[in-house]
mmCIF file of C-alpha atoms and ligand atoms in Angstrom:
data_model
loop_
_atom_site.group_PDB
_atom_site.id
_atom_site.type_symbol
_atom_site.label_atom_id
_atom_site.label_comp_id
_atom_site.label_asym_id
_atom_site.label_seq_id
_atom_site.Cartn_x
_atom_site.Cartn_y
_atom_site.Cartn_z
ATOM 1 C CA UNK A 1 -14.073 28.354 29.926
ATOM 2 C CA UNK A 2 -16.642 25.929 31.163
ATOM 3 C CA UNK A 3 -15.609 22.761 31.952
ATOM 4 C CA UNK A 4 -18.862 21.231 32.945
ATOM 5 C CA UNK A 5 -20.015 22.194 29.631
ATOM 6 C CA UNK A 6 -17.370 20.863 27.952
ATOM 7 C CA UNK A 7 -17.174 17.183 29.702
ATOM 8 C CA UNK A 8 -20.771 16.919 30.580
ATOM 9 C CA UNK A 9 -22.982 19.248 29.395
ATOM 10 C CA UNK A 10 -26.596 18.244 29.101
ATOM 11 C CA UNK A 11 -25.506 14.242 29.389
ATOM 12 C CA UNK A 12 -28.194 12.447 31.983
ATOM 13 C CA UNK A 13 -27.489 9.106 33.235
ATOM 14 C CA UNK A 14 -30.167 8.093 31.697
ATOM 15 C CA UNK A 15 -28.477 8.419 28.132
ATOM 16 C CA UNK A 16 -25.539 7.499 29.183
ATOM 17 C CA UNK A 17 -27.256 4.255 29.737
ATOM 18 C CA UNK A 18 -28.806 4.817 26.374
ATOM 19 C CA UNK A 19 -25.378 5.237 24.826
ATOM 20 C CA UNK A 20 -24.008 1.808 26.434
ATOM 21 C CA UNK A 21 -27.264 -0.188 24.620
ATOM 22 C CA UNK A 22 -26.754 2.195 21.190
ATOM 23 C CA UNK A 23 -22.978 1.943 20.851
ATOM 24 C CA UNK A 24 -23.309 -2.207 22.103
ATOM 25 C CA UNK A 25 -25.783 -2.284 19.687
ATOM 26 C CA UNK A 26 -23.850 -0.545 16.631
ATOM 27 C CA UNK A 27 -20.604 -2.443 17.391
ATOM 28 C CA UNK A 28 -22.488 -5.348 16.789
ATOM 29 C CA UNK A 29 -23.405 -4.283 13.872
ATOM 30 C CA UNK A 30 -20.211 -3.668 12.382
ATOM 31 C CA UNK A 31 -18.941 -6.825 13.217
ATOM 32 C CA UNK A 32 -21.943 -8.658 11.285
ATOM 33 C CA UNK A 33 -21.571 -6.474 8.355
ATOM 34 C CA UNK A 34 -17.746 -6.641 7.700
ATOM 35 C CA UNK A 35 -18.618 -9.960 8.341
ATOM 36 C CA UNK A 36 -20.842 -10.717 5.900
ATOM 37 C CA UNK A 37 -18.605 -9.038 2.906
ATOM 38 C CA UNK A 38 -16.645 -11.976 2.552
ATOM 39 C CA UNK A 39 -13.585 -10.225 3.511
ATOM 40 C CA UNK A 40 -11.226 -12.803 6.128
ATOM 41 C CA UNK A 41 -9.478 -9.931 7.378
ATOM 42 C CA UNK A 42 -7.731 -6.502 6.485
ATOM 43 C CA UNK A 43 -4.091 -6.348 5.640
ATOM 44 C CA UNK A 44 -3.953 -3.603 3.162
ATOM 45 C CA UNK A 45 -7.297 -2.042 1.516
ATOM 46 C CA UNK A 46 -7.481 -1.059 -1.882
ATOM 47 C CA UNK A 47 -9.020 2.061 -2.710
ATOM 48 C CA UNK A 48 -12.215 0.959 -3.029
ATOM 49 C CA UNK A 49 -12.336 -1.529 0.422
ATOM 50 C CA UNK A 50 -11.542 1.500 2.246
ATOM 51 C CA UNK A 51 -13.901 3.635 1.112
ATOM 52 C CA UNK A 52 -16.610 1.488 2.096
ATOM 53 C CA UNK A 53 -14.620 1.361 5.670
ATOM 54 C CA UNK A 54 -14.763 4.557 5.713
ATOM 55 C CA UNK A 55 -19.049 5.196 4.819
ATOM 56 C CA UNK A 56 -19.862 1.865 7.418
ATOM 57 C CA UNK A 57 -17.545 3.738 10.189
ATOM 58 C CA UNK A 58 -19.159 7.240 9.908
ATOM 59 C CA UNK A 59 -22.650 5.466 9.634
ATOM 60 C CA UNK A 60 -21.971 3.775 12.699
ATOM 61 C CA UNK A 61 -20.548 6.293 14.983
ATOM 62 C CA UNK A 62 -23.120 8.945 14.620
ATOM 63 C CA UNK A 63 -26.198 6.861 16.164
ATOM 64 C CA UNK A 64 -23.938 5.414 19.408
ATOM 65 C CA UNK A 65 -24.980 9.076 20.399
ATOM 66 C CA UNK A 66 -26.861 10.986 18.888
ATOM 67 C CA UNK A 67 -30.114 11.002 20.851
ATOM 68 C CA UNK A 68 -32.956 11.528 18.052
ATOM 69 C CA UNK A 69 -31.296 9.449 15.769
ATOM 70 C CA UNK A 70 -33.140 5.803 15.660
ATOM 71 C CA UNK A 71 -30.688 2.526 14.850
ATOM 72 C CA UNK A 72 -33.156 1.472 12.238
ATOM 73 C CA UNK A 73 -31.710 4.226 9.934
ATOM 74 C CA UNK A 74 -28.243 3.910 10.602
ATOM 75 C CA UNK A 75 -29.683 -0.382 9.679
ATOM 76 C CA UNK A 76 -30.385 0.945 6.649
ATOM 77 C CA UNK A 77 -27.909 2.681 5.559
ATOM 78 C CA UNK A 78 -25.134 0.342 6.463
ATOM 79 C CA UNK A 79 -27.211 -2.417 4.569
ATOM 80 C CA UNK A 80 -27.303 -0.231 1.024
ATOM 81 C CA UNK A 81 -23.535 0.610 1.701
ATOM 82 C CA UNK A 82 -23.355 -3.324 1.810
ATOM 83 C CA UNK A 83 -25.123 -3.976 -0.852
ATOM 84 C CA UNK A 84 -23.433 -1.418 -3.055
ATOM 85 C CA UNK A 85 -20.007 -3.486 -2.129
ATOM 86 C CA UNK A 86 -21.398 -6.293 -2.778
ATOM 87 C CA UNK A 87 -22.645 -5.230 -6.187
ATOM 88 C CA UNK A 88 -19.684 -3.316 -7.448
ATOM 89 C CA UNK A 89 -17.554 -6.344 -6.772
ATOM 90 C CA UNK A 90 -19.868 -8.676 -8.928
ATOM 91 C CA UNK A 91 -20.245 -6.292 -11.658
ATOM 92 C CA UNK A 92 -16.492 -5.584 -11.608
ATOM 93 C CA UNK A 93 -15.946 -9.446 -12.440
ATOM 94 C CA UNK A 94 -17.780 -9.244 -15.306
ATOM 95 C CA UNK A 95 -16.475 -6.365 -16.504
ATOM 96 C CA UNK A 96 -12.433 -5.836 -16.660
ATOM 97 C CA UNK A 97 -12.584 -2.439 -17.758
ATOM 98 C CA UNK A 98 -15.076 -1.259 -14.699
ATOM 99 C CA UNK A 99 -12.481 -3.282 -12.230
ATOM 100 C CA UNK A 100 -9.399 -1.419 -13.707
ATOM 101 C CA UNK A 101 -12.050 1.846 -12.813
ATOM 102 C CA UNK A 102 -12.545 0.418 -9.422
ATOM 103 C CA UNK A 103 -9.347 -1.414 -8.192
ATOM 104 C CA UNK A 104 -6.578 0.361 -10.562
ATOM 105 C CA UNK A 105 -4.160 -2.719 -12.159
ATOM 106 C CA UNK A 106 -0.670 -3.772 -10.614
ATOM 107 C CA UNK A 107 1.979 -1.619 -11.660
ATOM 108 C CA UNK A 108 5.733 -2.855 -11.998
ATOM 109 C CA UNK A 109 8.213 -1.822 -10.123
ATOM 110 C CA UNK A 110 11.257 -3.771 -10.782
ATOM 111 C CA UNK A 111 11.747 -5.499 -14.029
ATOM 112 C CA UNK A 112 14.875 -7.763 -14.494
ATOM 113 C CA UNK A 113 16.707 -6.129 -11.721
ATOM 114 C CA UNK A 114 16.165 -2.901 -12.926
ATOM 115 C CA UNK A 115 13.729 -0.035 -11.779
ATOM 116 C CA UNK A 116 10.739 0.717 -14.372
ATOM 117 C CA UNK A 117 11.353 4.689 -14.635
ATOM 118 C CA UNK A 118 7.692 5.607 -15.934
ATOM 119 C CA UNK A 119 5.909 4.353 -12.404
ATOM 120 C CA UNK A 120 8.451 6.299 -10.261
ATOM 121 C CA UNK A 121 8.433 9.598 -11.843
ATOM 122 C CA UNK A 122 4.703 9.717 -11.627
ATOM 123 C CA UNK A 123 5.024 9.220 -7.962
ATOM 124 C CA UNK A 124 3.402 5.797 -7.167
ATOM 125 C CA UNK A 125 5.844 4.831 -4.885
ATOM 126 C CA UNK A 126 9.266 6.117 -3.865
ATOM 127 C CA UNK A 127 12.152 4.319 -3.495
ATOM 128 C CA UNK A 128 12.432 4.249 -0.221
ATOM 129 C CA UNK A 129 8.981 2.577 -0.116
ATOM 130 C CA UNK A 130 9.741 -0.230 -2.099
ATOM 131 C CA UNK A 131 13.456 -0.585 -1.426
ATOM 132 C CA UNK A 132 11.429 -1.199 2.420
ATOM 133 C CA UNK A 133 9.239 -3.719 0.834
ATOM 134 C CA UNK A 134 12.029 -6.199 -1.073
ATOM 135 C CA UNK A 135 14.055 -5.759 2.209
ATOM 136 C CA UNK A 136 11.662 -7.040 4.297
ATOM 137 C CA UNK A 137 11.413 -10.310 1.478
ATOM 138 C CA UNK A 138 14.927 -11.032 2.109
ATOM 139 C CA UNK A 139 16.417 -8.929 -0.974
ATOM 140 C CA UNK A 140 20.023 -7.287 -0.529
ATOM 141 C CA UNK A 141 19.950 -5.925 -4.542
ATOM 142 C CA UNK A 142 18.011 -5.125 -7.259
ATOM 143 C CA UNK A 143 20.268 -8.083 -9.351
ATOM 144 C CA UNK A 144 18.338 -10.857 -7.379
ATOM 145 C CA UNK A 145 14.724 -9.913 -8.215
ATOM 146 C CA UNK A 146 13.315 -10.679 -12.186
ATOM 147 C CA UNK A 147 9.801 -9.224 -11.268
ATOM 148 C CA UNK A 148 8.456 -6.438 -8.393
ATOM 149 C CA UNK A 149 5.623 -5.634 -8.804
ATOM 150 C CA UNK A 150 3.123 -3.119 -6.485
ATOM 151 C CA UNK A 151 -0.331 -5.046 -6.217
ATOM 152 C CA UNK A 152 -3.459 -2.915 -6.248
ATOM 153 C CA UNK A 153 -3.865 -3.145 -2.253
ATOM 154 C CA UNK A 154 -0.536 -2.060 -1.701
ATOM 155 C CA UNK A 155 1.074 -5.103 -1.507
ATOM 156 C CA UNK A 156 4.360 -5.962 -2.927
ATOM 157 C CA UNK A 157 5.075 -8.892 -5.231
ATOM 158 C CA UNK A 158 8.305 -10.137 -5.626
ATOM 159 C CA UNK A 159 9.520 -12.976 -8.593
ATOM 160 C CA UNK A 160 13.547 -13.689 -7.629
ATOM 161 C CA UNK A 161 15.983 -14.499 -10.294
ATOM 162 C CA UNK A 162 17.493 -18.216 -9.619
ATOM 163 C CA UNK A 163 20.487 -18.925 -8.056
ATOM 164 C CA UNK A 164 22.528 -18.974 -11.387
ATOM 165 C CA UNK A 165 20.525 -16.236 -12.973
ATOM 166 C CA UNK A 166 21.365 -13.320 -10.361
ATOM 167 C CA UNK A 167 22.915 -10.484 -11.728
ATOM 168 C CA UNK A 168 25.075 -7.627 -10.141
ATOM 169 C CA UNK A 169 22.572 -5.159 -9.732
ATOM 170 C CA UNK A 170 21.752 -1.865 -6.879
ATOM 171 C CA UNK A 171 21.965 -2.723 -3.180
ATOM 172 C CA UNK A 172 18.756 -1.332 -1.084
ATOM 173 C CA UNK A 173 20.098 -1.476 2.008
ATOM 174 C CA UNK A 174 21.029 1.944 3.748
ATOM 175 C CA UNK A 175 24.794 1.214 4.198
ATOM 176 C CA UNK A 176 25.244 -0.289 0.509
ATOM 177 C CA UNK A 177 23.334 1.932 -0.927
ATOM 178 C CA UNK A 178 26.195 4.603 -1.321
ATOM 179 C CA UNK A 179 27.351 6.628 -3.849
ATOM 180 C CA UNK A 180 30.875 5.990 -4.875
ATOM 181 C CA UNK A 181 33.543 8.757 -4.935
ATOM 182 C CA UNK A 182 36.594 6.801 -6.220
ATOM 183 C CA UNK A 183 36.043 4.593 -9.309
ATOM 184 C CA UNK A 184 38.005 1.151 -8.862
ATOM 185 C CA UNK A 185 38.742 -0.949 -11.949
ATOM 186 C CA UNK A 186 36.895 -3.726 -12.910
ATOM 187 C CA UNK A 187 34.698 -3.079 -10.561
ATOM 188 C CA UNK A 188 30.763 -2.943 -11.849
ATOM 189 C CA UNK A 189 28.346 0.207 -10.276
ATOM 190 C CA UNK A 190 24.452 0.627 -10.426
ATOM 191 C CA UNK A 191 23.035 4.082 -11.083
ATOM 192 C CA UNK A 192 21.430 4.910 -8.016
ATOM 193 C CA UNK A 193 18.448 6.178 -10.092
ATOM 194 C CA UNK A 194 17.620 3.463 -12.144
ATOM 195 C CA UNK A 195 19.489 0.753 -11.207
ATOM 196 C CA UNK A 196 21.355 0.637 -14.262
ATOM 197 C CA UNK A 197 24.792 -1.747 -13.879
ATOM 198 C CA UNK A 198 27.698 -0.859 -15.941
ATOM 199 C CA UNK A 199 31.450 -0.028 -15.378
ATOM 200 C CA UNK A 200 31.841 3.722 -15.188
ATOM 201 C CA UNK A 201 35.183 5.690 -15.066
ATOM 202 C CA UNK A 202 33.808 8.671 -13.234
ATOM 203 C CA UNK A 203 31.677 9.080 -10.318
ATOM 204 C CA UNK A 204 29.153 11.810 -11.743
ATOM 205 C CA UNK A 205 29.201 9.670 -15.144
ATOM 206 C CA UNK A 206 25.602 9.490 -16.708
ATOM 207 C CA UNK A 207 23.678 7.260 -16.800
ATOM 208 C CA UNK A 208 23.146 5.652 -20.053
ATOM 209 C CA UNK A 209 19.751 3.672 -19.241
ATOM 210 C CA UNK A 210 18.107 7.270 -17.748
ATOM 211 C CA UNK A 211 20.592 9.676 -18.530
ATOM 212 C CA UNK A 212 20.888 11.636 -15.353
ATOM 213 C CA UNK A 213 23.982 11.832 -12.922
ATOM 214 C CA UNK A 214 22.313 10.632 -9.627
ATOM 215 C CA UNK A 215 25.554 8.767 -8.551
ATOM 216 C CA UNK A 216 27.148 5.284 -8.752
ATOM 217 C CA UNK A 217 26.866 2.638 -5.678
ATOM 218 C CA UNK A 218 28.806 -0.446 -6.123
ATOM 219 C CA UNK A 219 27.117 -3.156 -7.671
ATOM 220 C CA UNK A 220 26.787 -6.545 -5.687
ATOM 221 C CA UNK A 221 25.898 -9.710 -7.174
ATOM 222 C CA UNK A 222 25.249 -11.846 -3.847
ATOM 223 C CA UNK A 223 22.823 -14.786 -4.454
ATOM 224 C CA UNK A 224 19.753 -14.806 -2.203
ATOM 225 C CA UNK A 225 19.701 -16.893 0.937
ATOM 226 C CA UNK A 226 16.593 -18.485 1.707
HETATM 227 ZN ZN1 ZN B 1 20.137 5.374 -14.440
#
């Protein structure tokens, strides 16, 4: 194996010089254009944002070395990939159905403390995911939230129930989130599939919202504490 080859091969400090204006040059670059899309700053990207992360980054990278490539191309390109942003996002205002194309629509998660079966089966989110994302708002069950919902960038929306409207409903976190072997009377149990709350007399009882036997935790009905 040849090291030399590897590390240096035919690199001259004269474009290693060269690579120091290019890549100062391209960074620049970056920074005006990401700029200059409006954007204040990246939390989560939809679909869409990152693909246009992705084009500017690969557009950019190539010309901080590659010697025969001139910056006035790479200019180029990264201004049509700009102007393409910039143009899909006006034309998706205008027109709903081409935003739905580009964006996708918010799906719903939760829906008065229960989960919405449809979105998890087809594998939008798990329930770990989510169960993550109402944790991290403060939620100990699925009885306290009305309305989750998963925004098209990822982010998760939550609407809680008031004080007097919170119901007994699933816990998400790890150590409540249990199934039950021994049935206690009068006590209340969410399926641990759909979130379903009723009082069971068996621990592999069905479920009678989704009608499979994924186990029983013990319901809660804690108010939120904010
Ligand atoms: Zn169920």
């Amino acid at each position: 194996m040849d090291w030399i080859s590897i590390f240096i091969y035919d690199t001259t400090w004269d474009f290693a010089a060269e690579i120091v204006i290019r890549t100062t040059i391209m960074f620049c670059l970056i920074i005006l254009l990401l700029r200059s899309t409006g954007k204040r700053g990246i939390r989560q990207l939809s679909i869409f944002e990152l693909t246009i992360i992705l084009a500017l980054g690969s557009i950019a990278g190539d010309p901080m070395f590659t010697e025969d490539l001139p910056l006035i191309q790479a200019v180029l390109i990264m201004s049509l990939v700009l102007f393409l942003y910039r143009f899909f996002t006006w034309f998706s205002t205008k027109h709903k159905l081409f935003e739905l194309l580009l964006e996708g629509k918010p799906t719903y998660i939760v829906e008065n403390g229960m989960l919405i079966m449809e979105d998890v089966k087809k594998g939008k989110m798990s329930h770990d995911e989510f169960f993550a994302e109402m944790r991290q708002q403060g939620v100990r069950h699925l009885g306290q939230v009305e309305v989750g919902l998963l925004e098209t960038d990822g982010e998760f929306s939550v609407l809680l129930f008031p004080h007097e409207g919170t119901q007994y409903g699933l816990p998400i976190f790890p150590k409540e989130f249990q199934a039950t072997k021994a049935i206690k009377d009068g006590q209340l149990y969410a399926c641990m599939h759909c979130g379903y709350v009723e009082c069971i007399s068996a621990p592999n009882e069905e479920c009678n919202r989704c009608h499979l036997s994924r186990g029983w935790a013990k319901a809660l009905n804690n108010k939120i504490v904010n």
